Amino acid sequence: MPIQVLSEEVIAQIAAGEVIERPASVVKELIENALDAQARNIRITINGSGQRLIRVGDDGLGIPADEAELAFTRHATSKLKTANDLSTIETLGFRGEALASIAAVSRVSLTSRHHTESKGITLRLEGSALIDRRIVGAPMGTVLAIENLFFNTPARLKFLKAENTEKRQIASVITRYAMAYPEVRFSLEQDGREVFRSNGTGQLADVLVAALGLDTFKNMIEVSSENPPRDEHEIHVSGYTSLPSVQRTDRTRITLFINGRWVQDSGLSYAVIQAYHTFLMKGRYPVAVIMVSLPPDQLDVNVHPAKSEVRFQDPNAVFSAVQRAVRRALIDTPQPGGLQTGRTFSLGDWGSSSPQHTENTWQTEMNLEMDTPGAYPQQYAHHGPNGGSTDSDPTAIPYDASAPARPRTLPMLRVVGQVGASYIVAEGPAGLYLVDQHAAHERILYEQFMMDYARQAPMAQFTLSAQTINLPAPEARLIEENLEALQVVGFKLEAFGTNTFIIRSIPAMLADEEPVAAISGILEELEQGRSPGQASIEEKIIQRVCKQAAVKAGTVLSLEEMQGIIRQLERCQSPLTCPHGRPTMLHMSSDTLAREFGRK
Ligand code: ADP
Ligand code: MG
């Protein structure tokens, strides 16, 4: 192909791709414009994934009729004149790219009336081309309707995620802005149903109840850098962060805003995580909504077209201001079980969901009797407290005849003891075994659960009365979409008004967990979705239930309990790995031992 200059249309589409990646990016840009126009009410309407229709209406200042077309021209903006203005930018938009980009890849209609004008204007554009323009009567403010997004860029269309994923993305964009602007009323209607609303009271707490759900919000504490040290007097941190009893397995629930702008900044997320040092075990993360404000000239927002990254003049000062404010909030909050700072857990993984649980968690989580219908739990009682030294000879004790005839997949092992409250030391004919108690128990529970599932046997359930869970809209949708799969596994939930569910039952294995915490864990799993080739969604939920129910590392076990785990592991189909594929045990053969000690 000879070198040639691209057509305007292609250039516009390529440029649009940088700003408008998916329906949620359209929503983001339109909300930012409404906020820049000082709107007090922003109504968002979505059909399907947003690909068919996104409508954003606001009661802001409006666009003057004679500037309406210009608004769709690339690099046309009313928010910036000179490059100098960039250093003190206080509006969300400034690049003049959003409307042009959106118009390049969709069918747009705009109706707007500027606050100084008595008539409004309406425009229709298709792939950037103006096809209609009229003066109309209209209320003050602006309504933009975006239809058939990516109709002329089939490649982009093909890469859109499943409808529900796009819907969730849109809902999270909206909830983030609602958090950043609690004085503005936001409402989101998806397919004719209101799924989110903030009331514009100006109180972040009110928005958080709607955005995070009451159940999570109840466990949040306020963060505020009221007496900031002198050297960072211009950085202010506020917001809410969760008590250590709230734990998530990923950091996506840490939401950060810099001067009202939502940002993704792994450094600052880490500052929040660091503040929880010794409060949360390794691999567990809090829920937090943190607002940082600092003078605009200490900040560069012009890093990326989507504007979700920023650069700080003094990143360390911002980092420590955030970390300190969150830490102070945690330390100043009296905890029910006495939250001890400076307490060190030599095993980063001490396994209880909240400090008041530390003592007896294993008893509940190790309820082998309940988890194991059949002969296994009774069986290890025969071996007596010493485990029976003859265990090392697999033929010495005939396997309990009443046990289901599952083939042995490991040699019979004799439990020797426990190391670090996390690993079981066992001996077998082939040498020494070090078993990860959590991974092993997870494997055991998983195979039992999957066996019932495959047989379509009813899952053991634990029935609850009058317990409800209130969730943010995107999570509520996720539950709705998976009600059936959840029920198969033992979570019976019933819709009860917008975004609230009655919990009728949870899997019996989780009977001792806080039902709300159990469901939050499942939600994390569901959010990650299912990638092609992966297990069924039911299987994914089962994996998570087992992970939650399995005995944690850091739990001191009695000899009987350890024997119970080992006996059951010996008859698992895949005893060597946990359901996620991590090893359950290390093996050191007699040969290796002899060699290491120079006996061979
Ligand atoms: P930017 O926001 O970076 O200026 P946009 O392409 O998003 O660029 O918008 C172009 C211009 O259109 C804005 O500068 C603003 O003057 C006008 N505009 C867009 N949306 C609105 C709105 N909802 N209310 C008032 N003016 C708007
Ligand atoms: Mg804009």
mmCIF file with all atom_site columns, C-alpha atoms and ligand atoms in Angstrom, residues 29-39 56-58 60-64 67-68 70-80 91-102 110 112 114 141-144 307, ligand 1:
data_model
loop_
_atom_site.group_PDB
_atom_site.id
_atom_site.type_symbol
_atom_site.label_atom_id
_atom_site.label_alt_id
_atom_site.label_comp_id
_atom_site.label_asym_id
_atom_site.label_entity_id
_atom_site.label_seq_id
_atom_site.pdbx_PDB_ins_code
_atom_site.Cartn_x
_atom_site.Cartn_y
_atom_site.Cartn_z
_atom_site.occupancy
_atom_site.B_iso_or_equiv
_atom_site.pdbx_formal_charge
_atom_site.auth_seq_id
_atom_site.auth_comp_id
_atom_site.auth_asym_id
_atom_site.auth_atom_id
_atom_site.pdbx_PDB_model_num
ATOM   1  C CA  . GLU A 1 29  ? -17.348 12.544 29.759 1.00 0.00 ? 29  GLU A CA  1
ATOM   2  C CA  . LEU A 1 30  ? -20.971 13.667 29.721 1.00 0.00 ? 30  LEU A CA  1
ATOM   3  C CA  . ILE A 1 31  ? -21.153 13.756 33.506 1.00 0.00 ? 31  ILE A CA  1
ATOM   4  C CA  . GLU A 1 32  ? -17.966 15.804 33.650 1.00 0.00 ? 32  GLU A CA  1
ATOM   5  C CA  . ASN A 1 33  ? -19.434 18.295 31.218 1.00 0.00 ? 33  ASN A CA  1
ATOM   6  C CA  . ALA A 1 34  ? -22.614 18.572 33.278 1.00 0.00 ? 34  ALA A CA  1
ATOM   7  C CA  . LEU A 1 35  ? -20.578 19.140 36.435 1.00 0.00 ? 35  LEU A CA  1
ATOM   8  C CA  . ASP A 1 36  ? -18.411 21.735 34.720 1.00 0.00 ? 36  ASP A CA  1
ATOM   9  C CA  . ALA A 1 37  ? -21.660 23.492 33.756 1.00 0.00 ? 37  ALA A CA  1
ATOM   10 C CA  . GLN A 1 38  ? -22.544 23.609 37.490 1.00 0.00 ? 38  GLN A CA  1
ATOM   11 C CA  . ALA A 1 39  ? -25.494 21.243 37.224 1.00 0.00 ? 39  ALA A CA  1
ATOM   12 C CA  . VAL A 1 56  ? -27.497 12.443 30.144 1.00 0.00 ? 56  VAL A CA  1
ATOM   13 C CA  . GLY A 1 57  ? -29.641 15.391 31.128 1.00 0.00 ? 57  GLY A CA  1
ATOM   14 C CA  . ASP A 1 58  ? -28.529 18.243 33.361 1.00 0.00 ? 58  ASP A CA  1
ATOM   15 C CA  . GLY A 1 60  ? -26.514 23.345 34.244 1.00 0.00 ? 60  GLY A CA  1
ATOM   16 C CA  . LEU A 1 61  ? -25.655 26.588 32.468 1.00 0.00 ? 61  LEU A CA  1
ATOM   17 C CA  . GLY A 1 62  ? -26.345 25.269 28.978 1.00 0.00 ? 62  GLY A CA  1
ATOM   18 C CA  . ILE A 1 63  ? -24.618 25.947 25.665 1.00 0.00 ? 63  ILE A CA  1
ATOM   19 C CA  . PRO A 1 64  ? -25.255 29.185 23.719 1.00 0.00 ? 64  PRO A CA  1
ATOM   20 C CA  . GLU A 1 67  ? -21.728 27.725 19.960 1.00 0.00 ? 67  GLU A CA  1
ATOM   21 C CA  . ALA A 1 68  ? -23.518 24.412 19.867 1.00 0.00 ? 68  ALA A CA  1
ATOM   22 C CA  . LEU A 1 70  ? -18.503 24.308 17.806 1.00 0.00 ? 70  LEU A CA  1
ATOM   23 C CA  . ALA A 1 71  ? -18.817 22.119 20.891 1.00 0.00 ? 71  ALA A CA  1
ATOM   24 C CA  . PHE A 1 72  ? -18.498 19.081 18.597 1.00 0.00 ? 72  PHE A CA  1
ATOM   25 C CA  . THR A 1 73  ? -15.309 20.336 16.976 1.00 0.00 ? 73  THR A CA  1
ATOM   26 C CA  . ARG A 1 74  ? -12.073 18.782 18.159 1.00 0.00 ? 74  ARG A CA  1
ATOM   27 C CA  . HIS A 1 75  ? -10.072 20.942 20.573 1.00 0.00 ? 75  HIS A CA  1
ATOM   28 C CA  . ALA A 1 76  ? -12.955 23.336 21.034 1.00 0.00 ? 76  ALA A CA  1
ATOM   29 C CA  . THR A 1 77  ? -13.446 24.163 24.684 1.00 0.00 ? 77  THR A CA  1
ATOM   30 C CA  . SER A 1 78  ? -14.798 26.973 26.802 1.00 0.00 ? 78  SER A CA  1
ATOM   31 C CA  . LYS A 1 79  ? -12.608 25.966 29.734 1.00 0.00 ? 79  LYS A CA  1
ATOM   32 C CA  . LEU A 1 80  ? -9.098  26.837 28.713 1.00 0.00 ? 80  LEU A CA  1
ATOM   33 C CA  . THR A 1 91  ? -12.743 22.166 35.639 1.00 0.00 ? 91  THR A CA  1
ATOM   34 C CA  . LEU A 1 92  ? -12.959 18.463 34.888 1.00 0.00 ? 92  LEU A CA  1
ATOM   35 C CA  . GLY A 1 93  ? -12.726 18.974 31.146 1.00 0.00 ? 93  GLY A CA  1
ATOM   36 C CA  . PHE A 1 94  ? -10.237 21.126 29.291 1.00 0.00 ? 94  PHE A CA  1
ATOM   37 C CA  . ARG A 1 95  ? -9.124  19.218 26.221 1.00 0.00 ? 95  ARG A CA  1
ATOM   38 C CA  . GLY A 1 96  ? -12.179 19.910 24.095 1.00 0.00 ? 96  GLY A CA  1
ATOM   39 C CA  . GLU A 1 97  ? -12.114 16.352 22.841 1.00 0.00 ? 97  GLU A CA  1
ATOM   40 C CA  . ALA A 1 98  ? -15.026 14.522 24.383 1.00 0.00 ? 98  ALA A CA  1
ATOM   41 C CA  . LEU A 1 99  ? -17.995 15.698 22.341 1.00 0.00 ? 99  LEU A CA  1
ATOM   42 C CA  . ALA A 1 100 ? -15.980 15.550 19.106 1.00 0.00 ? 100 ALA A CA  1
ATOM   43 C CA  . SER A 1 101 ? -14.868 12.017 19.912 1.00 0.00 ? 101 SER A CA  1
ATOM   44 C CA  . ILE A 1 102 ? -18.322 10.831 20.869 1.00 0.00 ? 102 ILE A CA  1
ATOM   45 C CA  . LEU A 1 110 ? -28.140 17.589 21.681 1.00 0.00 ? 110 LEU A CA  1
ATOM   46 C CA  . SER A 1 112 ? -29.528 22.773 25.234 1.00 0.00 ? 112 SER A CA  1
ATOM   47 C CA  . HIS A 1 114 ? -28.059 28.588 27.761 1.00 0.00 ? 114 HIS A CA  1
ATOM   48 C CA  . GLY A 1 141 ? -29.586 22.912 30.815 1.00 0.00 ? 141 GLY A CA  1
ATOM   49 C CA  . THR A 1 142 ? -28.408 20.300 28.401 1.00 0.00 ? 142 THR A CA  1
ATOM   50 C CA  . VAL A 1 143 ? -29.569 16.883 27.269 1.00 0.00 ? 143 VAL A CA  1
ATOM   51 C CA  . LEU A 1 144 ? -27.275 14.711 25.179 1.00 0.00 ? 144 LEU A CA  1
ATOM   52 C CA  . LYS A 1 307 ? -7.631  12.060 32.801 1.00 0.00 ? 307 LYS A CA  1
HETATM 53 P P1  . ADP B 2 .   ? -14.203 20.015 27.338 1.00 0.00 ? 1   ADP B P1  1
HETATM 54 O O1  . ADP B 2 .   ? -15.140 19.544 28.377 1.00 0.00 ? 1   ADP B O1  1
HETATM 55 O O2  . ADP B 2 .   ? -12.839 19.455 27.496 1.00 0.00 ? 1   ADP B O2  1
HETATM 56 O O3  . ADP B 2 .   ? -14.213 21.496 27.200 1.00 0.00 ? 1   ADP B O3  1
HETATM 57 P P2  . ADP B 2 .   ? -16.013 18.705 25.542 1.00 0.00 ? 1   ADP B P2  1
HETATM 58 O O4  . ADP B 2 .   ? -15.841 18.211 24.173 1.00 0.00 ? 1   ADP B O4  1
HETATM 59 O O5  . ADP B 2 .   ? -16.399 17.760 26.570 1.00 0.00 ? 1   ADP B O5  1
HETATM 60 O O6  . ADP B 2 .   ? -14.686 19.444 25.927 1.00 0.00 ? 1   ADP B O6  1
HETATM 61 O O7  . ADP B 2 .   ? -17.084 19.861 25.497 1.00 0.00 ? 1   ADP B O7  1
HETATM 62 C C1  . ADP B 2 .   ? -16.873 20.944 24.627 1.00 0.00 ? 1   ADP B C1  1
HETATM 63 C C2  . ADP B 2 .   ? -17.570 22.195 25.162 1.00 0.00 ? 1   ADP B C2  1
HETATM 64 O O8  . ADP B 2 .   ? -18.985 22.011 25.077 1.00 0.00 ? 1   ADP B O8  1
HETATM 65 C C3  . ADP B 2 .   ? -17.293 22.495 26.608 1.00 0.00 ? 1   ADP B C3  1
HETATM 66 O O9  . ADP B 2 .   ? -16.117 23.254 26.758 1.00 0.00 ? 1   ADP B O9  1
HETATM 67 C C4  . ADP B 2 .   ? -18.540 23.272 27.013 1.00 0.00 ? 1   ADP B C4  1
HETATM 68 O O10 . ADP B 2 .   ? -18.408 24.627 26.692 1.00 0.00 ? 1   ADP B O10 1
HETATM 69 C C5  . ADP B 2 .   ? -19.618 22.692 26.138 1.00 0.00 ? 1   ADP B C5  1
HETATM 70 N N1  . ADP B 2 .   ? -20.450 21.702 26.854 1.00 0.00 ? 1   ADP B N1  1
HETATM 71 C C6  . ADP B 2 .   ? -20.393 20.366 26.699 1.00 0.00 ? 1   ADP B C6  1
HETATM 72 N N2  . ADP B 2 .   ? -21.306 19.756 27.490 1.00 0.00 ? 1   ADP B N2  1
HETATM 73 C C7  . ADP B 2 .   ? -21.939 20.732 28.164 1.00 0.00 ? 1   ADP B C7  1
HETATM 74 C C8  . ADP B 2 .   ? -22.985 20.752 29.140 1.00 0.00 ? 1   ADP B C8  1
HETATM 75 N N3  . ADP B 2 .   ? -23.550 19.630 29.593 1.00 0.00 ? 1   ADP B N3  1
HETATM 76 N N4  . ADP B 2 .   ? -23.398 21.944 29.604 1.00 0.00 ? 1   ADP B N4  1
HETATM 77 C C9  . ADP B 2 .   ? -22.829 23.084 29.169 1.00 0.00 ? 1   ADP B C9  1
HETATM 78 N N5  . ADP B 2 .   ? -21.842 23.131 28.258 1.00 0.00 ? 1   ADP B N5  1
HETATM 79 C C10 . ADP B 2 .   ? -21.392 21.979 27.757 1.00 0.00 ? 1   ADP B C10 1
#
